[in-house]
Amino acid sequence: MTRPTLKSRLFFFLFALLAGLGGGGVAGLEERPCTVHSSDGSYYDLNPLSASKDYDITTPGGHRIILNVCRSVQEETWNLKVDDPKDVAGFIRRDHGDFSIGKTNTTLVMQPDNEGPQLTMRDGSRCTSKSGATQDSTASTTILFTCDTSVFGAGKPQLLWSAPEDEDEACSWLIQWKTHYACPRGERGGIWGFFTFVAVIILLLLTLYLTLGTLYNRYALKLRGFDQLPQFSIEGAKYHVQEMWDVARDADWREVFEG
Ligand SMILES: *[C@@H]1O[C@H](CO)[C@@H](O)[C@H](O)[C@H]1NC(C)=O
């Protein structure tokens, strides 16, 4: 088998670069942490609620629930029995120790009625029965975020419901949080995001031009030193584009993929 020629190498390089760009573009379409798009295209971003200070709820029975949004709690926990204490999104302070109400999660989904974003945190502490025996199921909590432009600041989470009814046995919680941060907002960036995108593309094309031009000058034209760098002139650009086109046209595809 013959060694791959310079042309086929260059062409393969170009091909890999384009494939990489395509892959990066697709990855960019995924939701960023703690944001979600509704089916009608509205955009929600709860990152501002992800605070360095935890939020507090007092239950009807007088227990404190401490929680954070899309990040683990900052407050010291006490006698918390979970595998990964760093990953606790919230806990309820009970007489014999803290009880995790769920693991940190940054994946928002839309509420079933599309009213706003919802955050579900599963895999908290193991539920216990009245006698104190641990069960197989683990604690979980859902927060329903509601858009409310009249609320100043972050707003306050409110406990809607917990089950089982006995607060020392409770193992799932439903919380409502009215806040203006749960209102649909413009994509971060907007027009500036577009300009950034264009700038990045131009930069990438320049890099590509510089790299391919230098490779070509060095190996095909056997230039050395500063002569290797492609010229930034319209003539130079035309020349290199023409060269790249020729390379692409003449490339031996079998060699590219098998060599
Ligand atoms: C995180 O949230 C997603 C969407 O609601 C859910 O499917 C997943 O189970 C959650 N993970 C944890 C560890 O809570």
PDB file of C-alpha atoms and ligand atoms in Angstrom:
ATOM      1  CA  MET A   1       0.000   0.000   0.000  1.00  0.00           C
ATOM      2  CA  THR A   2       1.342   3.445  -0.894  1.00  0.00           C
ATOM      3  CA  ARG A   3       1.786   6.102   1.763  1.00  0.00           C
ATOM      4  CA  PRO A   4      -0.935   8.752   1.784  1.00  0.00           C
ATOM      5  CA  THR A   5       0.093  11.744  -0.270  1.00  0.00           C
ATOM      6  CA  LEU A   6       0.297  15.244   1.084  1.00  0.00           C
ATOM      7  CA  LYS A   7      -2.866  16.200  -0.736  1.00  0.00           C
ATOM      8  CA  SER A   8      -4.899  13.430   0.791  1.00  0.00           C
ATOM      9  CA  ARG A   9      -3.546  14.313   4.230  1.00  0.00           C
ATOM     10  CA  LEU A  10      -4.458  17.943   3.807  1.00  0.00           C
ATOM     11  CA  PHE A  11      -7.862  17.001   2.613  1.00  0.00           C
ATOM     12  CA  PHE A  12      -8.388  14.634   5.491  1.00  0.00           C
ATOM     13  CA  PHE A  13      -7.373  17.379   7.900  1.00  0.00           C
ATOM     14  CA  LEU A  14      -9.941  19.723   6.367  1.00  0.00           C
ATOM     15  CA  PHE A  15     -12.563  17.010   6.511  1.00  0.00           C
ATOM     16  CA  ALA A  16     -11.868  16.276  10.209  1.00  0.00           C
ATOM     17  CA  LEU A  17     -11.986  19.984  11.046  1.00  0.00           C
ATOM     18  CA  LEU A  18     -15.357  20.435   9.396  1.00  0.00           C
ATOM     19  CA  ALA A  19     -16.691  17.319  11.125  1.00  0.00           C
ATOM     20  CA  GLY A  20     -15.456  18.748  14.432  1.00  0.00           C
ATOM     21  CA  LEU A  21     -17.169  22.063  13.771  1.00  0.00           C
ATOM     22  CA  GLY A  22     -20.400  20.275  12.917  1.00  0.00           C
ATOM     23  CA  GLY A  23     -20.200  18.205  16.110  1.00  0.00           C
ATOM     24  CA  GLY A  24     -19.551  21.294  18.212  1.00  0.00           C
ATOM     25  CA  GLY A  25     -22.531  23.032  16.642  1.00  0.00           C
ATOM     26  CA  VAL A  26     -24.862  20.172  17.509  1.00  0.00           C
ATOM     27  CA  ALA A  27     -23.563  20.033  21.109  1.00  0.00           C
ATOM     28  CA  GLY A  28     -24.291  23.764  21.407  1.00  0.00           C
ATOM     29  CA  LEU A  29     -27.986  23.068  20.831  1.00  0.00           C
ATOM     30  CA  GLU A  30     -28.332  21.204  24.137  1.00  0.00           C
ATOM     31  CA  GLU A  31     -29.876  23.086  27.066  1.00  0.00           C
ATOM     32  CA  ARG A  32     -27.433  24.859  29.328  1.00  0.00           C
ATOM     33  CA  PRO A  33     -27.629  23.832  33.022  1.00  0.00           C
ATOM     34  CA  CYS A  34     -30.652  25.191  34.855  1.00  0.00           C
ATOM     35  CA  THR A  35     -32.339  26.515  31.699  1.00  0.00           C
ATOM     36  CA  VAL A  36     -35.175  25.138  29.588  1.00  0.00           C
ATOM     37  CA  HIS A  37     -37.096  25.968  26.414  1.00  0.00           C
ATOM     38  CA  SER A  38     -40.841  25.348  26.332  1.00  0.00           C
ATOM     39  CA  SER A  39     -42.434  23.758  23.280  1.00  0.00           C
ATOM     40  CA  ASP A  40     -43.554  27.200  22.076  1.00  0.00           C
ATOM     41  CA  GLY A  41     -39.957  28.425  22.216  1.00  0.00           C
ATOM     42  CA  SER A  42     -40.075  30.448  25.458  1.00  0.00           C
ATOM     43  CA  TYR A  43     -36.803  30.405  27.325  1.00  0.00           C
ATOM     44  CA  TYR A  44     -36.384  30.093  31.108  1.00  0.00           C
ATOM     45  CA  ASP A  45     -33.157  30.578  33.026  1.00  0.00           C
ATOM     46  CA  LEU A  46     -33.109  29.915  36.779  1.00  0.00           C
ATOM     47  CA  ASN A  47     -29.354  30.372  37.211  1.00  0.00           C
ATOM     48  CA  PRO A  48     -29.850  33.662  39.110  1.00  0.00           C
ATOM     49  CA  LEU A  49     -31.673  31.663  41.821  1.00  0.00           C
ATOM     50  CA  SER A  50     -28.640  29.422  42.254  1.00  0.00           C
ATOM     51  CA  ALA A  51     -27.390  31.409  45.215  1.00  0.00           C
ATOM     52  CA  SER A  52     -24.484  31.369  47.623  1.00  0.00           C
ATOM     53  CA  LYS A  53     -27.047  31.576  50.416  1.00  0.00           C
ATOM     54  CA  ASP A  54     -29.598  28.788  50.852  1.00  0.00           C
ATOM     55  CA  TYR A  55     -33.364  29.273  50.962  1.00  0.00           C
ATOM     56  CA  ASP A  56     -35.477  28.441  53.960  1.00  0.00           C
ATOM     57  CA  ILE A  57     -38.984  27.079  54.463  1.00  0.00           C
ATOM     58  CA  THR A  58     -40.649  26.464  57.799  1.00  0.00           C
ATOM     59  CA  THR A  59     -43.107  23.568  57.657  1.00  0.00           C
ATOM     60  CA  PRO A  60     -46.515  23.696  59.416  1.00  0.00           C
ATOM     61  CA  GLY A  61     -45.008  21.356  62.044  1.00  0.00           C
ATOM     62  CA  GLY A  62     -42.169  23.784  62.709  1.00  0.00           C
ATOM     63  CA  HIS A  63     -39.348  21.975  60.892  1.00  0.00           C
ATOM     64  CA  ARG A  64     -36.880  23.879  58.784  1.00  0.00           C
ATOM     65  CA  ILE A  65     -36.295  22.906  55.165  1.00  0.00           C
ATOM     66  CA  ILE A  66     -33.086  24.311  53.710  1.00  0.00           C
ATOM     67  CA  LEU A  67     -32.592  24.162  49.956  1.00  0.00           C
ATOM     68  CA  ASN A  68     -30.860  25.669  46.963  1.00  0.00           C
ATOM     69  CA  VAL A  69     -31.583  25.724  43.218  1.00  0.00           C
ATOM     70  CA  CYS A  70     -29.521  23.726  40.689  1.00  0.00           C
ATOM     71  CA  ARG A  71     -26.686  23.483  43.213  1.00  0.00           C
ATOM     72  CA  SER A  72     -26.023  21.765  46.516  1.00  0.00           C
ATOM     73  CA  VAL A  73     -26.836  23.381  49.853  1.00  0.00           C
ATOM     74  CA  GLN A  74     -24.194  25.645  51.338  1.00  0.00           C
ATOM     75  CA  GLU A  75     -25.244  25.306  54.974  1.00  0.00           C
ATOM     76  CA  GLU A  76     -23.488  22.708  57.157  1.00  0.00           C
ATOM     77  CA  THR A  77     -25.503  19.542  57.469  1.00  0.00           C
ATOM     78  CA  TRP A  78     -25.761  17.580  60.656  1.00  0.00           C
ATOM     79  CA  ASN A  79     -25.839  13.783  60.941  1.00  0.00           C
ATOM     80  CA  LEU A  80     -26.972  13.432  57.335  1.00  0.00           C
ATOM     81  CA  LYS A  81     -27.099   9.822  56.154  1.00  0.00           C
ATOM     82  CA  VAL A  82     -26.531   9.847  52.392  1.00  0.00           C
ATOM     83  CA  ASP A  83     -23.788   8.382  50.173  1.00  0.00           C
ATOM     84  CA  ASP A  84     -22.703  11.715  48.807  1.00  0.00           C
ATOM     85  CA  PRO A  85     -23.220  14.601  51.255  1.00  0.00           C
ATOM     86  CA  LYS A  86     -21.768  17.079  48.718  1.00  0.00           C
ATOM     87  CA  ASP A  87     -24.617  16.401  46.321  1.00  0.00           C
ATOM     88  CA  VAL A  88     -27.519  17.362  48.544  1.00  0.00           C
ATOM     89  CA  ALA A  89     -29.939  19.858  46.999  1.00  0.00           C
ATOM     90  CA  GLY A  90     -31.896  20.349  50.207  1.00  0.00           C
ATOM     91  CA  PHE A  91     -32.620  18.824  53.604  1.00  0.00           C
ATOM     92  CA  ILE A  92     -35.156  18.933  56.408  1.00  0.00           C
ATOM     93  CA  ARG A  93     -33.811  19.356  59.925  1.00  0.00           C
ATOM     94  CA  ARG A  94     -35.261  16.641  62.149  1.00  0.00           C
ATOM     95  CA  ASP A  95     -34.740  15.785  65.808  1.00  0.00           C
ATOM     96  CA  HIS A  96     -32.222  13.013  65.124  1.00  0.00           C
ATOM     97  CA  GLY A  97     -30.388  14.599  62.211  1.00  0.00           C
ATOM     98  CA  ASP A  98     -30.791  16.137  58.793  1.00  0.00           C
ATOM     99  CA  PHE A  99     -32.692  14.278  56.108  1.00  0.00           C
ATOM    100  CA  SER A 100     -31.877  14.881  52.430  1.00  0.00           C
ATOM    101  CA  ILE A 101     -34.935  15.790  50.359  1.00  0.00           C
ATOM    102  CA  GLY A 102     -33.127  15.124  47.068  1.00  0.00           C
ATOM    103  CA  LYS A 103     -29.912  15.211  45.063  1.00  0.00           C
ATOM    104  CA  THR A 104     -28.675  18.256  43.189  1.00  0.00           C
ATOM    105  CA  ASN A 105     -30.078  18.492  39.673  1.00  0.00           C
ATOM    106  CA  THR A 106     -29.487  21.050  36.948  1.00  0.00           C
ATOM    107  CA  THR A 107     -31.967  19.628  34.441  1.00  0.00           C
ATOM    108  CA  LEU A 108     -35.102  21.739  34.262  1.00  0.00           C
ATOM    109  CA  VAL A 109     -38.213  20.492  32.512  1.00  0.00           C
ATOM    110  CA  MET A 110     -41.465  22.295  31.727  1.00  0.00           C
ATOM    111  CA  GLN A 111     -44.427  21.654  34.023  1.00  0.00           C
ATOM    112  CA  PRO A 112     -47.005  19.344  32.408  1.00  0.00           C
ATOM    113  CA  ASP A 113     -49.393  22.281  31.913  1.00  0.00           C
ATOM    114  CA  ASN A 114     -46.518  24.350  30.453  1.00  0.00           C
ATOM    115  CA  GLU A 115     -47.080  26.949  33.190  1.00  0.00           C
ATOM    116  CA  GLY A 116     -43.385  27.290  33.981  1.00  0.00           C
ATOM    117  CA  PRO A 117     -40.193  25.361  34.691  1.00  0.00           C
ATOM    118  CA  GLN A 118     -40.012  22.540  37.204  1.00  0.00           C
ATOM    119  CA  LEU A 119     -37.052  21.045  39.041  1.00  0.00           C
ATOM    120  CA  THR A 120     -37.140  17.487  40.369  1.00  0.00           C
ATOM    121  CA  MET A 121     -34.580  16.239  42.840  1.00  0.00           C
ATOM    122  CA  ARG A 122     -34.551  12.499  43.518  1.00  0.00           C
ATOM    123  CA  ASP A 123     -32.282  10.105  45.425  1.00  0.00           C
ATOM    124  CA  GLY A 124     -32.436  11.843  48.803  1.00  0.00           C
ATOM    125  CA  SER A 125     -32.168   9.984  52.112  1.00  0.00           C
ATOM    126  CA  ARG A 126     -33.849   6.588  52.481  1.00  0.00           C
ATOM    127  CA  CYS A 127     -37.456   6.957  53.597  1.00  0.00           C
ATOM    128  CA  THR A 128     -38.255   5.673  57.070  1.00  0.00           C
ATOM    129  CA  SER A 129     -41.456   4.251  58.455  1.00  0.00           C
ATOM    130  CA  LYS A 130     -43.093   5.274  61.718  1.00  0.00           C
ATOM    131  CA  SER A 131     -41.048   2.708  63.660  1.00  0.00           C
ATOM    132  CA  GLY A 132     -37.843   4.170  62.266  1.00  0.00           C
ATOM    133  CA  ALA A 133     -37.063   1.281  59.903  1.00  0.00           C
ATOM    134  CA  THR A 134     -35.463   2.388  56.623  1.00  0.00           C
ATOM    135  CA  GLN A 135     -37.270   1.558  53.409  1.00  0.00           C
ATOM    136  CA  ASP A 136     -36.017   0.984  49.860  1.00  0.00           C
ATOM    137  CA  SER A 137     -37.512   4.162  48.477  1.00  0.00           C
ATOM    138  CA  THR A 138     -35.621   7.453  48.676  1.00  0.00           C
ATOM    139  CA  ALA A 139     -36.798  10.995  49.249  1.00  0.00           C
ATOM    140  CA  SER A 140     -37.673  13.270  46.325  1.00  0.00           C
ATOM    141  CA  THR A 141     -38.793  16.840  45.899  1.00  0.00           C
ATOM    142  CA  THR A 142     -40.342  18.798  43.064  1.00  0.00           C
ATOM    143  CA  ILE A 143     -40.283  22.576  42.834  1.00  0.00           C
ATOM    144  CA  LEU A 144     -42.857  24.252  40.592  1.00  0.00           C
ATOM    145  CA  PHE A 145     -41.646  27.694  39.536  1.00  0.00           C
ATOM    146  CA  THR A 146     -44.328  30.245  38.760  1.00  0.00           C
ATOM    147  CA  CYS A 147     -43.786  33.479  36.885  1.00  0.00           C
ATOM    148  CA  ASP A 148     -44.739  36.423  39.114  1.00  0.00           C
ATOM    149  CA  THR A 149     -43.528  39.862  38.091  1.00  0.00           C
ATOM    150  CA  SER A 150     -44.891  41.422  41.309  1.00  0.00           C
ATOM    151  CA  VAL A 151     -42.373  39.545  43.470  1.00  0.00           C
ATOM    152  CA  PHE A 152     -39.342  41.603  44.418  1.00  0.00           C
ATOM    153  CA  GLY A 153     -36.004  39.756  44.475  1.00  0.00           C
ATOM    154  CA  ALA A 154     -35.771  35.988  44.377  1.00  0.00           C
ATOM    155  CA  GLY A 155     -39.105  35.325  46.080  1.00  0.00           C
ATOM    156  CA  LYS A 156     -39.708  32.593  48.637  1.00  0.00           C
ATOM    157  CA  PRO A 157     -40.280  28.876  48.162  1.00  0.00           C
ATOM    158  CA  GLN A 158     -43.532  27.658  49.738  1.00  0.00           C
ATOM    159  CA  LEU A 159     -44.419  24.153  50.771  1.00  0.00           C
ATOM    160  CA  LEU A 160     -47.572  23.019  48.945  1.00  0.00           C
ATOM    161  CA  TRP A 161     -47.709  19.473  50.147  1.00  0.00           C
ATOM    162  CA  SER A 162     -45.674  16.657  51.673  1.00  0.00           C
ATOM    163  CA  ALA A 163     -46.290  12.941  52.083  1.00  0.00           C
ATOM    164  CA  PRO A 164     -46.720  10.839  54.168  1.00  0.00           C
ATOM    165  CA  GLU A 165     -48.666  13.307  56.278  1.00  0.00           C
ATOM    166  CA  ASP A 166     -46.636  12.763  59.468  1.00  0.00           C
ATOM    167  CA  GLU A 167     -43.732  15.233  59.187  1.00  0.00           C
ATOM    168  CA  ASP A 168     -41.254  12.789  60.756  1.00  0.00           C
ATOM    169  CA  GLU A 169     -42.069  10.280  58.024  1.00  0.00           C
ATOM    170  CA  ALA A 170     -42.499  12.645  55.093  1.00  0.00           C
ATOM    171  CA  CYS A 171     -40.435  11.535  52.102  1.00  0.00           C
ATOM    172  CA  SER A 172     -41.678  13.586  49.190  1.00  0.00           C
ATOM    173  CA  TRP A 173     -42.284  17.292  48.950  1.00  0.00           C
ATOM    174  CA  LEU A 174     -43.980  19.608  46.505  1.00  0.00           C
ATOM    175  CA  ILE A 175     -42.860  23.203  46.604  1.00  0.00           C
ATOM    176  CA  GLN A 176     -44.140  26.241  44.757  1.00  0.00           C
ATOM    177  CA  TRP A 177     -41.888  29.196  44.089  1.00  0.00           C
ATOM    178  CA  LYS A 178     -43.309  32.439  42.775  1.00  0.00           C
ATOM    179  CA  THR A 179     -40.561  34.597  41.293  1.00  0.00           C
ATOM    180  CA  HIS A 180     -39.946  36.875  38.341  1.00  0.00           C
ATOM    181  CA  TYR A 181     -36.973  34.667  37.465  1.00  0.00           C
ATOM    182  CA  ALA A 182     -39.504  32.047  36.373  1.00  0.00           C
ATOM    183  CA  CYS A 183     -40.865  34.377  33.676  1.00  0.00           C
ATOM    184  CA  PRO A 184     -39.873  33.639  30.074  1.00  0.00           C
ATOM    185  CA  ARG A 185     -36.971  35.783  29.019  1.00  0.00           C
ATOM    186  CA  GLY A 186     -34.885  36.555  25.952  1.00  0.00           C
ATOM    187  CA  GLU A 187     -32.006  34.251  25.164  1.00  0.00           C
ATOM    188  CA  ARG A 188     -28.862  35.456  26.774  1.00  0.00           C
ATOM    189  CA  GLY A 189     -26.789  37.145  24.110  1.00  0.00           C
ATOM    190  CA  GLY A 190     -29.523  37.917  21.586  1.00  0.00           C
ATOM    191  CA  ILE A 191     -28.027  40.151  18.902  1.00  0.00           C
ATOM    192  CA  TRP A 192     -24.648  40.124  20.656  1.00  0.00           C
ATOM    193  CA  GLY A 193     -24.715  36.346  20.683  1.00  0.00           C
ATOM    194  CA  PHE A 194     -25.129  36.498  16.915  1.00  0.00           C
ATOM    195  CA  PHE A 195     -22.157  38.842  16.503  1.00  0.00           C
ATOM    196  CA  THR A 196     -20.055  36.579  18.718  1.00  0.00           C
ATOM    197  CA  PHE A 197     -21.053  33.644  16.553  1.00  0.00           C
ATOM    198  CA  VAL A 198     -20.029  35.474  13.359  1.00  0.00           C
ATOM    199  CA  ALA A 199     -16.738  36.588  14.951  1.00  0.00           C
ATOM    200  CA  VAL A 200     -15.957  33.014  15.989  1.00  0.00           C
ATOM    201  CA  ILE A 201     -16.675  31.726  12.491  1.00  0.00           C
ATOM    202  CA  ILE A 202     -14.403  34.375  10.940  1.00  0.00           C
ATOM    203  CA  LEU A 203     -11.666  33.516  13.419  1.00  0.00           C
ATOM    204  CA  LEU A 204     -12.011  29.819  12.632  1.00  0.00           C
ATOM    205  CA  LEU A 205     -11.809  30.448   8.891  1.00  0.00           C
ATOM    206  CA  LEU A 206      -8.715  32.605   9.402  1.00  0.00           C
ATOM    207  CA  THR A 207      -7.072  29.873  11.471  1.00  0.00           C
ATOM    208  CA  LEU A 208      -7.957  27.315   8.844  1.00  0.00           C
ATOM    209  CA  TYR A 209      -6.522  29.548   6.111  1.00  0.00           C
ATOM    210  CA  LEU A 210      -3.347  30.129   8.080  1.00  0.00           C
ATOM    211  CA  THR A 211      -2.877  26.447   8.908  1.00  0.00           C
ATOM    212  CA  LEU A 212      -3.597  25.065   5.469  1.00  0.00           C
ATOM    213  CA  GLY A 213      -1.673  27.864   3.784  1.00  0.00           C
ATOM    214  CA  THR A 214       1.393  27.238   5.933  1.00  0.00           C
ATOM    215  CA  LEU A 215       1.205  23.479   5.411  1.00  0.00           C
ATOM    216  CA  TYR A 216       0.932  23.985   1.709  1.00  0.00           C
ATOM    217  CA  ASN A 217       3.785  26.508   1.534  1.00  0.00           C
ATOM    218  CA  ARG A 218       6.014  24.305   3.645  1.00  0.00           C
ATOM    219  CA  TYR A 219       5.463  20.903   2.113  1.00  0.00           C
ATOM    220  CA  ALA A 220       4.303  21.590  -1.426  1.00  0.00           C
ATOM    221  CA  LEU A 221       6.279  24.768  -2.203  1.00  0.00           C
ATOM    222  CA  LYS A 222       9.129  23.867   0.196  1.00  0.00           C
ATOM    223  CA  LEU A 223       9.270  27.389   1.585  1.00  0.00           C
ATOM    224  CA  ARG A 224      10.992  27.972   4.930  1.00  0.00           C
ATOM    225  CA  GLY A 225      10.999  30.639   7.648  1.00  0.00           C
ATOM    226  CA  PHE A 226       8.556  33.515   7.310  1.00  0.00           C
ATOM    227  CA  ASP A 227       7.964  32.638   3.674  1.00  0.00           C
ATOM    228  CA  GLN A 228       5.825  29.735   4.891  1.00  0.00           C
ATOM    229  CA  LEU A 229       3.157  32.032   6.271  1.00  0.00           C
ATOM    230  CA  PRO A 230       0.415  32.644   3.761  1.00  0.00           C
ATOM    231  CA  GLN A 231       0.007  36.211   2.564  1.00  0.00           C
ATOM    232  CA  PHE A 232      -3.023  38.119   3.769  1.00  0.00           C
ATOM    233  CA  SER A 233      -3.958  39.625   0.450  1.00  0.00           C
ATOM    234  CA  ILE A 234      -6.971  39.085  -1.762  1.00  0.00           C
ATOM    235  CA  GLU A 235      -4.611  37.555  -4.335  1.00  0.00           C
ATOM    236  CA  GLY A 236      -3.148  35.231  -1.717  1.00  0.00           C
ATOM    237  CA  ALA A 237      -6.586  34.216  -0.440  1.00  0.00           C
ATOM    238  CA  LYS A 238      -7.828  33.536  -3.963  1.00  0.00           C
ATOM    239  CA  TYR A 239      -4.735  31.493  -4.628  1.00  0.00           C
ATOM    240  CA  HIS A 240      -5.168  29.316  -1.544  1.00  0.00           C
ATOM    241  CA  VAL A 241      -8.880  28.843  -2.041  1.00  0.00           C
ATOM    242  CA  GLN A 242      -8.137  27.768  -5.613  1.00  0.00           C
ATOM    243  CA  GLU A 243      -5.491  25.355  -4.310  1.00  0.00           C
ATOM    244  CA  MET A 244      -7.838  23.904  -1.710  1.00  0.00           C
ATOM    245  CA  TRP A 245     -10.473  23.465  -4.354  1.00  0.00           C
ATOM    246  CA  ASP A 246      -7.994  21.621  -6.574  1.00  0.00           C
ATOM    247  CA  VAL A 247      -6.916  19.415  -3.692  1.00  0.00           C
ATOM    248  CA  ALA A 248     -10.519  18.574  -2.860  1.00  0.00           C
ATOM    249  CA  ARG A 249     -11.318  17.814  -6.493  1.00  0.00           C
ATOM    250  CA  ASP A 250      -8.272  15.648  -7.072  1.00  0.00           C
ATOM    251  CA  ALA A 251      -8.290  13.869  -3.712  1.00  0.00           C
ATOM    252  CA  ASP A 252      -8.198  10.122  -3.968  1.00  0.00           C
ATOM    253  CA  TRP A 253     -11.084   9.205  -1.672  1.00  0.00           C
ATOM    254  CA  ARG A 254      -9.999   5.608  -1.296  1.00  0.00           C
ATOM    255  CA  GLU A 255      -6.636   6.786  -0.101  1.00  0.00           C
ATOM    256  CA  VAL A 256      -8.219   9.259   2.326  1.00  0.00           C
ATOM    257  CA  PHE A 257     -10.253   6.625   4.084  1.00  0.00           C
ATOM    258  CA  GLU A 258      -8.035   3.557   3.791  1.00  0.00           C
ATOM    259  CA  GLY A 259      -4.586   5.105   3.771  1.00  0.00           C
TER     260      GLY A 259
HETATM  261  C1  LIG B   1     -33.082  15.385  37.321  1.00  0.00           C
HETATM  262  O1  LIG B   1     -34.199  15.906  36.617  1.00  0.00           O
HETATM  263  C2  LIG B   1     -34.624  15.106  35.513  1.00  0.00           C
HETATM  264  C3  LIG B   1     -35.781  15.846  34.845  1.00  0.00           C
HETATM  265  O2  LIG B   1     -36.830  16.086  35.717  1.00  0.00           O
HETATM  266  C4  LIG B   1     -35.050  13.737  36.037  1.00  0.00           C
HETATM  267  O3  LIG B   1     -35.423  12.918  34.929  1.00  0.00           O
HETATM  268  C5  LIG B   1     -33.893  13.090  36.786  1.00  0.00           C
HETATM  269  O4  LIG B   1     -34.302  11.886  37.349  1.00  0.00           O
HETATM  270  C6  LIG B   1     -33.418  14.015  37.897  1.00  0.00           C
HETATM  271  N1  LIG B   1     -32.236  13.439  38.550  1.00  0.00           N
HETATM  272  C7  LIG B   1     -32.067  13.451  39.884  1.00  0.00           C
HETATM  273  C8  LIG B   1     -30.816  12.828  40.401  1.00  0.00           C
HETATM  274  O5  LIG B   1     -32.877  13.952  40.633  1.00  0.00           O
END
